[in-house]
Amino acid sequence: MALAGINEENVLQENTTIRSLDATYAVHKIIGTGRFSCVYNATEVGTGNAVVIKALNDSDSSRRLDRKLYLKELDFLNRLKSSQLRARYVQLRDTVLLKSGMICFVMERLSATLQAVLHNIGPLPMYMCRPIVRQIAQGLAGLKVFGIVHADLKPDNIMFTSWTKTDLQVKIIDFGWAFDMKNVHTMYQKQIQAIPYRAPEVCFQGSLDHGLDMWALGCIMPEIVTGVKLFDVDEEELLIKMIIRTRPVPEYLISNYPTNFYDTKLPVGWIQFQNLHYDVIEQDDQQCCEDIKWFMDLVYQMLVVMPDTRITAVDALAHPFLTIMHFIKYPSTAMTKKNAKLMESCKLDI
């Protein structure tokens, strides 16, 4: 992507103006900070189009350590512009070069994160969870075509573009920790994935691939409908204990671990996920029962400890929970009509 002549600014700041080759942007308030970058609200001067601008954090050490990751993210965003599934990723609109040599990303402005929605509104009903998961799975299928692993999928990195009763559109954002499978051997396993969404192969230092993101999605699905993190921990050791406590783990992976991991209390999020079984038992509506069963089945297939047998994004898109094929027996119910309308709004061909 072509860059404009160097701006006078050394760093991106609030209430300033910066220019690219094709546009001028008024930078407003900072709206977020990540591990190595800051994000600002901004407006394109002349058109009034709302955008966000992402810039590397203002510190020499940060620039030295993180510039490579930052430029890698720029490369991924540019590559994904040619994806048939580009609607599932935040769109890079422009780049701006500052005097310091820093490149700022100009991206479309989206709405709220999934994390913010769950925090402010609470858990979402199953019929809303389904199109959200379908769109994320579509995005992950598209990433696999390009050999890209996101490696930081979590509710904070899923954003809504629209939110209505008949249209729930989401996009995957923040490719700062993404990696190309051809460079997988260079990855430092401890640096990827937030701990509550970290896959077993990262914890056990196994082979890394696209299955990382499917495990994370398997953690996100129950969180959407319960409002509680499935594995709400901030230490990897505790996460390992919870995985061993809740999922079948091959003996050779845990032979060096003390047997007292079975004394670890089950996490609240896992208990609430398991309580969906009781919803099935107590539910008089057979259609709703089947839907909950298929929901849980898909989560379990995503949370398979061994990545080579974990469900892929493409196979997940063919799963009954996301195709609603199990509703074919109930063609005229209000539940079928509501779900069919929402799912039609997020239909994309792979």
mmCIF file of C-alpha atoms in Angstrom:
data_model
loop_
_atom_site.group_PDB
_atom_site.id
_atom_site.type_symbol
_atom_site.label_atom_id
_atom_site.label_comp_id
_atom_site.label_asym_id
_atom_site.label_seq_id
_atom_site.Cartn_x
_atom_site.Cartn_y
_atom_site.Cartn_z
ATOM 1 C CA MET A 1 0.000 0.000 0.000
ATOM 2 C CA ALA A 2 1.373 3.434 -0.944
ATOM 3 C CA LEU A 3 2.176 5.855 1.856
ATOM 4 C CA ALA A 4 2.007 9.636 1.840
ATOM 5 C CA GLY A 5 4.950 11.906 2.467
ATOM 6 C CA ILE A 6 6.064 11.902 6.073
ATOM 7 C CA ASN A 7 3.739 13.716 8.494
ATOM 8 C CA GLU A 8 5.194 16.217 10.953
ATOM 9 C CA GLU A 9 3.971 14.182 13.922
ATOM 10 C CA ASN A 10 6.317 11.752 15.669
ATOM 11 C CA VAL A 11 3.547 9.888 17.457
ATOM 12 C CA LEU A 12 -0.200 9.666 17.194
ATOM 13 C CA GLN A 13 -1.980 11.903 19.693
ATOM 14 C CA GLU A 14 -5.499 12.985 20.536
ATOM 15 C CA ASN A 15 -6.899 16.106 18.840
ATOM 16 C CA THR A 16 -4.394 16.182 15.988
ATOM 17 C CA THR A 17 -4.656 15.869 12.217
ATOM 18 C CA ILE A 18 -2.695 13.390 10.097
ATOM 19 C CA ARG A 19 -2.575 12.824 6.355
ATOM 20 C CA SER A 20 -2.146 9.879 4.031
ATOM 21 C CA LEU A 21 -1.656 9.932 0.267
ATOM 22 C CA ASP A 22 -5.419 10.163 -0.304
ATOM 23 C CA ALA A 23 -7.055 11.518 2.829
ATOM 24 C CA THR A 24 -6.789 13.655 5.960
ATOM 25 C CA TYR A 25 -7.926 12.378 9.351
ATOM 26 C CA ALA A 26 -8.914 14.262 12.499
ATOM 27 C CA VAL A 27 -7.789 12.134 15.452
ATOM 28 C CA HIS A 28 -10.114 12.232 18.474
ATOM 29 C CA LYS A 29 -10.107 10.267 21.741
ATOM 30 C CA ILE A 30 -8.144 7.140 22.534
ATOM 31 C CA ILE A 31 -10.603 4.265 22.887
ATOM 32 C CA GLY A 32 -8.415 1.284 23.660
ATOM 33 C CA THR A 33 -4.941 0.026 24.418
ATOM 34 C CA GLY A 34 -3.521 -3.384 23.613
ATOM 35 C CA ARG A 35 -0.320 -5.203 24.384
ATOM 36 C CA PHE A 36 1.656 -3.100 21.934
ATOM 37 C CA SER A 37 -0.726 -0.579 20.362
ATOM 38 C CA CYS A 38 -3.324 2.119 20.983
ATOM 39 C CA VAL A 39 -6.561 2.732 19.091
ATOM 40 C CA TYR A 40 -8.167 6.138 18.525
ATOM 41 C CA ASN A 41 -11.507 7.280 17.191
ATOM 42 C CA ALA A 42 -11.045 9.498 14.145
ATOM 43 C CA THR A 43 -12.955 11.127 11.302
ATOM 44 C CA GLU A 44 -12.012 11.463 7.660
ATOM 45 C CA VAL A 45 -11.931 15.176 6.922
ATOM 46 C CA GLY A 46 -14.222 16.132 4.058
ATOM 47 C CA THR A 47 -16.377 13.013 4.044
ATOM 48 C CA GLY A 48 -17.078 12.805 7.769
ATOM 49 C CA ASN A 49 -16.607 9.027 7.636
ATOM 50 C CA ALA A 50 -15.977 7.550 11.079
ATOM 51 C CA VAL A 51 -12.829 5.404 11.324
ATOM 52 C CA VAL A 52 -10.422 4.122 13.956
ATOM 53 C CA ILE A 53 -6.663 4.558 13.812
ATOM 54 C CA LYS A 54 -4.262 2.078 15.377
ATOM 55 C CA ALA A 55 -0.698 3.002 16.258
ATOM 56 C CA LEU A 56 2.211 1.348 18.015
ATOM 57 C CA ASN A 57 2.636 2.360 21.654
ATOM 58 C CA ASP A 58 4.863 5.379 22.244
ATOM 59 C CA SER A 59 8.048 3.924 23.693
ATOM 60 C CA ASP A 60 11.413 3.061 22.199
ATOM 61 C CA SER A 61 11.458 -0.389 23.785
ATOM 62 C CA SER A 62 7.927 -1.068 22.597
ATOM 63 C CA ARG A 63 8.814 -0.114 19.051
ATOM 64 C CA ARG A 64 11.923 -2.298 19.028
ATOM 65 C CA LEU A 65 10.155 -5.364 20.420
ATOM 66 C CA ASP A 66 6.793 -5.060 18.747
ATOM 67 C CA ARG A 67 7.316 -3.343 15.398
ATOM 68 C CA LYS A 68 7.790 -6.708 13.706
ATOM 69 C CA LEU A 69 4.445 -7.991 15.042
ATOM 70 C CA TYR A 70 2.790 -4.714 14.099
ATOM 71 C CA LEU A 71 4.002 -4.849 10.499
ATOM 72 C CA LYS A 72 3.020 -8.508 10.312
ATOM 73 C CA GLU A 73 -0.530 -7.509 11.265
ATOM 74 C CA LEU A 74 -0.496 -4.931 8.466
ATOM 75 C CA ASP A 75 0.531 -7.653 6.030
ATOM 76 C CA PHE A 76 -2.285 -9.943 7.184
ATOM 77 C CA LEU A 77 -4.913 -7.186 6.928
ATOM 78 C CA ASN A 78 -3.787 -6.425 3.381
ATOM 79 C CA ARG A 79 -3.797 -10.105 2.411
ATOM 80 C CA LEU A 80 -7.280 -10.647 3.801
ATOM 81 C CA LYS A 81 -8.685 -7.935 1.548
ATOM 82 C CA SER A 82 -8.674 -10.503 -1.242
ATOM 83 C CA SER A 83 -10.492 -13.154 0.802
ATOM 84 C CA GLN A 84 -13.952 -14.214 -0.319
ATOM 85 C CA LEU A 85 -14.787 -13.984 3.375
ATOM 86 C CA ARG A 86 -13.334 -10.493 3.904
ATOM 87 C CA ALA A 87 -16.695 -9.388 5.329
ATOM 88 C CA ARG A 88 -15.792 -11.396 8.430
ATOM 89 C CA TYR A 89 -12.672 -9.347 9.239
ATOM 90 C CA VAL A 90 -12.157 -5.726 10.201
ATOM 91 C CA GLN A 91 -11.267 -3.815 7.037
ATOM 92 C CA LEU A 92 -8.057 -1.844 6.579
ATOM 93 C CA ARG A 93 -8.959 1.423 4.797
ATOM 94 C CA ASP A 94 -5.683 3.345 4.659
ATOM 95 C CA THR A 95 -2.213 3.754 6.183
ATOM 96 C CA VAL A 96 -0.452 6.881 7.413
ATOM 97 C CA LEU A 97 3.299 7.354 7.867
ATOM 98 C CA LEU A 98 4.447 9.562 10.762
ATOM 99 C CA LYS A 99 7.753 11.437 11.030
ATOM 100 C CA SER A 100 9.067 8.816 13.441
ATOM 101 C CA GLY A 101 8.621 6.143 10.785
ATOM 102 C CA MET A 102 5.574 4.710 12.549
ATOM 103 C CA ILE A 103 2.840 3.411 10.258
ATOM 104 C CA CYS A 104 -0.712 3.981 11.506
ATOM 105 C CA PHE A 105 -3.549 1.715 10.379
ATOM 106 C CA VAL A 106 -6.810 3.393 9.388
ATOM 107 C CA MET A 107 -9.653 0.901 9.791
ATOM 108 C CA GLU A 108 -13.415 0.879 9.616
ATOM 109 C CA ARG A 109 -15.143 1.851 12.838
ATOM 110 C CA LEU A 110 -17.254 -0.933 14.250
ATOM 111 C CA SER A 111 -19.705 -1.030 17.141
ATOM 112 C CA ALA A 112 -19.347 -2.848 20.475
ATOM 113 C CA THR A 113 -17.201 -5.864 21.264
ATOM 114 C CA LEU A 114 -18.842 -9.138 22.187
ATOM 115 C CA GLN A 115 -17.164 -8.740 25.581
ATOM 116 C CA ALA A 116 -18.859 -5.363 26.123
ATOM 117 C CA VAL A 117 -22.249 -6.754 25.097
ATOM 118 C CA LEU A 118 -21.956 -9.683 27.500
ATOM 119 C CA HIS A 119 -20.821 -7.342 30.276
ATOM 120 C CA ASN A 120 -23.526 -4.712 29.738
ATOM 121 C CA ILE A 121 -26.464 -6.843 28.603
ATOM 122 C CA GLY A 122 -25.659 -10.270 29.980
ATOM 123 C CA PRO A 123 -25.917 -13.683 28.338
ATOM 124 C CA LEU A 124 -27.557 -13.902 24.938
ATOM 125 C CA PRO A 125 -30.280 -16.353 23.902
ATOM 126 C CA MET A 126 -29.381 -19.359 21.789
ATOM 127 C CA TYR A 127 -30.947 -17.895 18.651
ATOM 128 C CA MET A 128 -28.505 -14.943 18.875
ATOM 129 C CA CYS A 129 -25.523 -17.135 19.711
ATOM 130 C CA ARG A 130 -25.980 -19.195 16.544
ATOM 131 C CA PRO A 131 -25.378 -16.483 13.886
ATOM 132 C CA ILE A 132 -22.492 -15.045 15.910
ATOM 133 C CA VAL A 133 -20.751 -18.433 16.040
ATOM 134 C CA ARG A 134 -21.508 -19.110 12.395
ATOM 135 C CA GLN A 135 -19.853 -15.862 11.306
ATOM 136 C CA ILE A 136 -16.791 -16.483 13.471
ATOM 137 C CA ALA A 137 -16.484 -20.003 12.043
ATOM 138 C CA GLN A 138 -16.753 -18.553 8.534
ATOM 139 C CA GLY A 139 -13.948 -16.145 9.386
ATOM 140 C CA LEU A 140 -11.778 -18.955 10.752
ATOM 141 C CA ALA A 141 -12.414 -21.046 7.634
ATOM 142 C CA GLY A 142 -11.265 -18.090 5.544
ATOM 143 C CA LEU A 143 -8.118 -17.656 7.627
ATOM 144 C CA LYS A 144 -7.214 -21.287 7.093
ATOM 145 C CA VAL A 145 -7.328 -20.772 3.324
ATOM 146 C CA PHE A 146 -4.634 -18.113 3.761
ATOM 147 C CA GLY A 147 -2.650 -20.208 6.234
ATOM 148 C CA ILE A 148 -3.265 -17.657 8.998
ATOM 149 C CA VAL A 149 -3.934 -18.562 12.637
ATOM 150 C CA HIS A 150 -5.501 -15.724 14.660
ATOM 151 C CA ALA A 151 -4.123 -17.012 17.997
ATOM 152 C CA ASP A 152 -5.966 -14.443 20.129
ATOM 153 C CA LEU A 153 -9.644 -15.172 19.580
ATOM 154 C CA LYS A 154 -11.721 -13.953 22.538
ATOM 155 C CA PRO A 155 -14.870 -11.860 23.069
ATOM 156 C CA ASP A 156 -12.761 -8.661 23.107
ATOM 157 C CA ASN A 157 -11.622 -9.431 19.558
ATOM 158 C CA ILE A 158 -15.082 -9.996 18.115
ATOM 159 C CA MET A 159 -16.994 -6.840 17.243
ATOM 160 C CA PHE A 160 -20.512 -6.133 16.085
ATOM 161 C CA THR A 161 -21.137 -4.089 12.955
ATOM 162 C CA SER A 162 -24.898 -4.163 13.381
ATOM 163 C CA TRP A 163 -27.298 -5.229 16.091
ATOM 164 C CA THR A 164 -30.983 -5.678 15.299
ATOM 165 C CA LYS A 165 -33.552 -8.385 15.934
ATOM 166 C CA THR A 166 -33.165 -9.609 12.364
ATOM 167 C CA ASP A 167 -29.512 -8.832 11.668
ATOM 168 C CA LEU A 168 -26.520 -9.645 13.889
ATOM 169 C CA GLN A 169 -23.272 -8.981 12.052
ATOM 170 C CA VAL A 170 -19.852 -9.542 13.646
ATOM 171 C CA LYS A 171 -16.227 -9.318 12.554
ATOM 172 C CA ILE A 172 -12.931 -10.679 13.850
ATOM 173 C CA ILE A 173 -10.469 -7.945 14.812
ATOM 174 C CA ASP A 174 -6.898 -7.583 16.120
ATOM 175 C CA PHE A 175 -4.444 -9.738 14.199
ATOM 176 C CA GLY A 176 -1.507 -8.576 16.335
ATOM 177 C CA TRP A 177 -0.693 -12.095 17.563
ATOM 178 C CA ALA A 178 -1.704 -13.920 14.391
ATOM 179 C CA PHE A 179 0.880 -16.064 12.651
ATOM 180 C CA ASP A 180 1.406 -17.715 9.301
ATOM 181 C CA MET A 181 1.529 -21.517 9.418
ATOM 182 C CA LYS A 182 4.677 -21.495 7.300
ATOM 183 C CA ASN A 183 6.366 -19.676 10.202
ATOM 184 C CA VAL A 184 4.803 -21.733 12.982
ATOM 185 C CA HIS A 185 8.209 -23.000 14.087
ATOM 186 C CA THR A 186 9.118 -19.451 15.184
ATOM 187 C CA MET A 187 6.179 -19.047 17.567
ATOM 188 C CA TYR A 188 6.745 -18.714 21.285
ATOM 189 C CA GLN A 189 3.893 -20.740 22.714
ATOM 190 C CA LYS A 190 3.633 -18.874 26.013
ATOM 191 C CA GLN A 191 2.929 -15.613 24.193
ATOM 192 C CA ILE A 192 -0.209 -16.602 22.342
ATOM 193 C CA GLN A 193 -3.843 -16.789 23.404
ATOM 194 C CA ALA A 194 -5.381 -15.242 26.503
ATOM 195 C CA ILE A 195 -5.302 -17.855 29.262
ATOM 196 C CA PRO A 196 -9.083 -18.528 29.559
ATOM 197 C CA TYR A 197 -9.139 -19.349 25.818
ATOM 198 C CA ARG A 198 -5.738 -21.045 25.564
ATOM 199 C CA ALA A 199 -5.693 -24.408 23.816
ATOM 200 C CA PRO A 200 -4.182 -27.532 25.446
ATOM 201 C CA GLU A 201 -1.481 -27.801 22.786
ATOM 202 C CA VAL A 202 -0.173 -24.404 23.891
ATOM 203 C CA CYS A 203 -0.192 -25.466 27.552
ATOM 204 C CA PHE A 204 1.443 -28.830 26.818
ATOM 205 C CA GLN A 205 3.818 -27.366 24.205
ATOM 206 C CA GLY A 206 2.487 -29.443 21.349
ATOM 207 C CA SER A 207 2.200 -28.685 17.632
ATOM 208 C CA LEU A 208 0.354 -25.487 16.791
ATOM 209 C CA ASP A 209 -2.137 -25.012 13.958
ATOM 210 C CA HIS A 210 -5.610 -23.666 13.148
ATOM 211 C CA GLY A 211 -7.103 -25.836 15.884
ATOM 212 C CA LEU A 212 -6.004 -23.159 18.370
ATOM 213 C CA ASP A 213 -8.776 -20.895 17.171
ATOM 214 C CA MET A 214 -11.391 -23.644 17.213
ATOM 215 C CA TRP A 215 -10.618 -24.388 20.873
ATOM 216 C CA ALA A 216 -11.014 -20.684 21.646
ATOM 217 C CA LEU A 217 -14.355 -20.633 19.838
ATOM 218 C CA GLY A 218 -15.417 -23.666 21.891
ATOM 219 C CA CYS A 219 -14.714 -21.606 25.021
ATOM 220 C CA ILE A 220 -16.561 -18.574 23.667
ATOM 221 C CA MET A 221 -19.778 -20.414 22.723
ATOM 222 C CA PRO A 222 -20.847 -21.296 26.309
ATOM 223 C CA GLU A 223 -19.786 -17.838 27.475
ATOM 224 C CA ILE A 224 -22.227 -16.250 25.040
ATOM 225 C CA VAL A 225 -25.225 -18.122 26.481
ATOM 226 C CA THR A 226 -24.183 -18.182 30.156
ATOM 227 C CA GLY A 227 -22.401 -14.824 30.416
ATOM 228 C CA VAL A 228 -19.566 -16.507 32.356
ATOM 229 C CA LYS A 229 -16.112 -17.516 31.094
ATOM 230 C CA LEU A 230 -15.914 -21.276 30.673
ATOM 231 C CA PHE A 231 -12.441 -21.356 32.281
ATOM 232 C CA ASP A 232 -12.177 -18.151 34.293
ATOM 233 C CA VAL A 233 -8.518 -18.310 35.379
ATOM 234 C CA ASP A 234 -5.452 -16.131 35.003
ATOM 235 C CA GLU A 235 -2.739 -18.750 35.505
ATOM 236 C CA GLU A 236 -1.853 -21.460 33.025
ATOM 237 C CA GLU A 237 -1.313 -24.017 35.795
ATOM 238 C CA LEU A 238 -4.917 -23.583 36.935
ATOM 239 C CA LEU A 239 -6.135 -23.811 33.346
ATOM 240 C CA ILE A 240 -4.315 -27.121 32.882
ATOM 241 C CA LYS A 241 -5.941 -28.468 36.036
ATOM 242 C CA MET A 242 -9.365 -27.412 34.801
ATOM 243 C CA ILE A 243 -8.832 -28.969 31.374
ATOM 244 C CA ILE A 244 -7.733 -32.244 33.001
ATOM 245 C CA ARG A 245 -10.711 -32.023 35.361
ATOM 246 C CA THR A 246 -13.293 -31.509 32.618
ATOM 247 C CA ARG A 247 -12.019 -33.071 29.380
ATOM 248 C CA PRO A 248 -10.524 -36.473 28.431
ATOM 249 C CA VAL A 249 -6.744 -35.970 28.327
ATOM 250 C CA PRO A 250 -4.314 -38.652 27.089
ATOM 251 C CA GLU A 251 -2.399 -40.193 29.975
ATOM 252 C CA TYR A 252 1.024 -39.469 28.493
ATOM 253 C CA LEU A 253 0.316 -35.724 28.636
ATOM 254 C CA ILE A 254 -0.420 -35.708 32.350
ATOM 255 C CA SER A 255 1.845 -38.467 33.679
ATOM 256 C CA ASN A 256 4.176 -35.880 35.233
ATOM 257 C CA TYR A 257 1.363 -33.948 36.916
ATOM 258 C CA PRO A 258 0.401 -34.632 40.545
ATOM 259 C CA THR A 259 -2.859 -36.535 40.905
ATOM 260 C CA ASN A 260 -4.342 -33.883 43.181
ATOM 261 C CA PHE A 261 -5.546 -31.945 40.137
ATOM 262 C CA TYR A 262 -8.823 -33.821 40.663
ATOM 263 C CA ASP A 263 -9.204 -31.816 43.883
ATOM 264 C CA THR A 264 -9.504 -28.631 41.821
ATOM 265 C CA LYS A 265 -12.991 -27.164 42.030
ATOM 266 C CA LEU A 266 -14.940 -27.119 38.802
ATOM 267 C CA PRO A 267 -15.108 -23.602 37.345
ATOM 268 C CA VAL A 268 -18.440 -21.792 37.566
ATOM 269 C CA GLY A 269 -18.551 -21.359 33.795
ATOM 270 C CA TRP A 270 -18.196 -25.102 33.248
ATOM 271 C CA ILE A 271 -20.908 -25.844 35.808
ATOM 272 C CA GLN A 272 -23.291 -23.417 34.102
ATOM 273 C CA PHE A 273 -22.493 -24.977 30.748
ATOM 274 C CA GLN A 274 -23.244 -28.427 32.154
ATOM 275 C CA ASN A 275 -26.484 -27.101 33.632
ATOM 276 C CA LEU A 276 -27.790 -26.773 30.097
ATOM 277 C CA HIS A 277 -28.384 -30.539 30.400
ATOM 278 C CA TYR A 278 -30.978 -29.782 33.054
ATOM 279 C CA ASP A 279 -32.597 -27.250 30.742
ATOM 280 C CA VAL A 280 -33.096 -30.115 28.311
ATOM 281 C CA ILE A 281 -34.579 -32.363 30.989
ATOM 282 C CA GLU A 282 -36.941 -29.655 32.230
ATOM 283 C CA GLN A 283 -37.844 -28.390 28.777
ATOM 284 C CA ASP A 284 -41.249 -29.406 27.407
ATOM 285 C CA ASP A 285 -40.473 -28.024 23.966
ATOM 286 C CA GLN A 286 -38.884 -30.867 21.961
ATOM 287 C CA GLN A 287 -37.478 -28.496 19.366
ATOM 288 C CA CYS A 288 -35.705 -26.461 22.027
ATOM 289 C CA CYS A 289 -34.364 -29.659 23.605
ATOM 290 C CA GLU A 290 -32.829 -30.793 20.339
ATOM 291 C CA ASP A 291 -31.288 -27.378 19.802
ATOM 292 C CA ILE A 292 -29.570 -27.372 23.203
ATOM 293 C CA LYS A 293 -28.263 -30.895 22.606
ATOM 294 C CA TRP A 294 -26.743 -29.905 19.260
ATOM 295 C CA PHE A 295 -25.276 -26.751 20.813
ATOM 296 C CA MET A 296 -23.519 -28.802 23.476
ATOM 297 C CA ASP A 297 -22.396 -31.373 20.923
ATOM 298 C CA LEU A 298 -20.651 -28.704 18.848
ATOM 299 C CA VAL A 299 -18.941 -27.238 21.911
ATOM 300 C CA TYR A 300 -17.655 -30.678 22.911
ATOM 301 C CA GLN A 301 -16.291 -31.246 19.400
ATOM 302 C CA MET A 302 -14.446 -27.925 19.581
ATOM 303 C CA LEU A 303 -13.077 -28.766 23.032
ATOM 304 C CA VAL A 304 -11.353 -31.997 22.022
ATOM 305 C CA VAL A 305 -7.934 -31.924 23.672
ATOM 306 C CA MET A 306 -6.011 -33.438 20.760
ATOM 307 C CA PRO A 307 -6.033 -30.896 17.906
ATOM 308 C CA ASP A 308 -5.809 -33.484 15.133
ATOM 309 C CA THR A 309 -9.269 -34.808 16.066
ATOM 310 C CA ARG A 310 -10.809 -31.428 16.968
ATOM 311 C CA ILE A 311 -13.557 -30.230 14.635
ATOM 312 C CA THR A 312 -12.428 -27.825 11.899
ATOM 313 C CA ALA A 313 -14.131 -24.555 11.006
ATOM 314 C CA VAL A 314 -15.474 -25.962 7.734
ATOM 315 C CA ASP A 315 -16.897 -29.040 9.475
ATOM 316 C CA ALA A 316 -18.382 -26.834 12.190
ATOM 317 C CA LEU A 317 -20.235 -24.871 9.519
ATOM 318 C CA ALA A 318 -21.845 -28.154 8.436
ATOM 319 C CA HIS A 319 -22.834 -29.073 12.012
ATOM 320 C CA PRO A 320 -26.606 -29.206 12.732
ATOM 321 C CA PHE A 321 -26.416 -26.402 15.297
ATOM 322 C CA LEU A 322 -25.167 -23.979 12.619
ATOM 323 C CA THR A 323 -27.189 -25.338 9.691
ATOM 324 C CA ILE A 324 -30.433 -25.660 11.761
ATOM 325 C CA MET A 325 -31.191 -28.771 9.724
ATOM 326 C CA HIS A 326 -32.699 -30.298 12.860
ATOM 327 C CA PHE A 327 -35.487 -27.702 12.556
ATOM 328 C CA ILE A 328 -36.725 -29.319 9.337
ATOM 329 C CA LYS A 329 -39.172 -31.324 11.445
ATOM 330 C CA TYR A 330 -40.662 -28.070 12.735
ATOM 331 C CA PRO A 331 -41.169 -25.974 9.576
ATOM 332 C CA SER A 332 -43.902 -23.668 10.840
ATOM 333 C CA THR A 333 -42.909 -22.857 14.405
ATOM 334 C CA ALA A 334 -42.037 -19.340 15.548
ATOM 335 C CA MET A 335 -38.641 -20.661 16.679
ATOM 336 C CA THR A 336 -37.836 -21.970 13.205
ATOM 337 C CA LYS A 337 -38.904 -18.768 11.482
ATOM 338 C CA LYS A 338 -36.930 -16.545 13.864
ATOM 339 C CA ASN A 339 -33.746 -18.618 13.522
ATOM 340 C CA ALA A 340 -34.048 -19.008 9.756
ATOM 341 C CA LYS A 341 -34.346 -15.235 9.292
ATOM 342 C CA LEU A 342 -31.288 -14.509 11.435
ATOM 343 C CA MET A 343 -29.204 -17.204 9.791
ATOM 344 C CA GLU A 344 -30.113 -15.972 6.320
ATOM 345 C CA SER A 345 -28.654 -12.569 7.204
ATOM 346 C CA CYS A 346 -25.185 -14.069 7.773
ATOM 347 C CA LYS A 347 -25.068 -16.453 4.831
ATOM 348 C CA LEU A 348 -21.784 -16.541 2.914
ATOM 349 C CA ASP A 349 -20.429 -19.074 0.472
ATOM 350 C CA ILE A 350 -17.097 -20.661 1.356
#
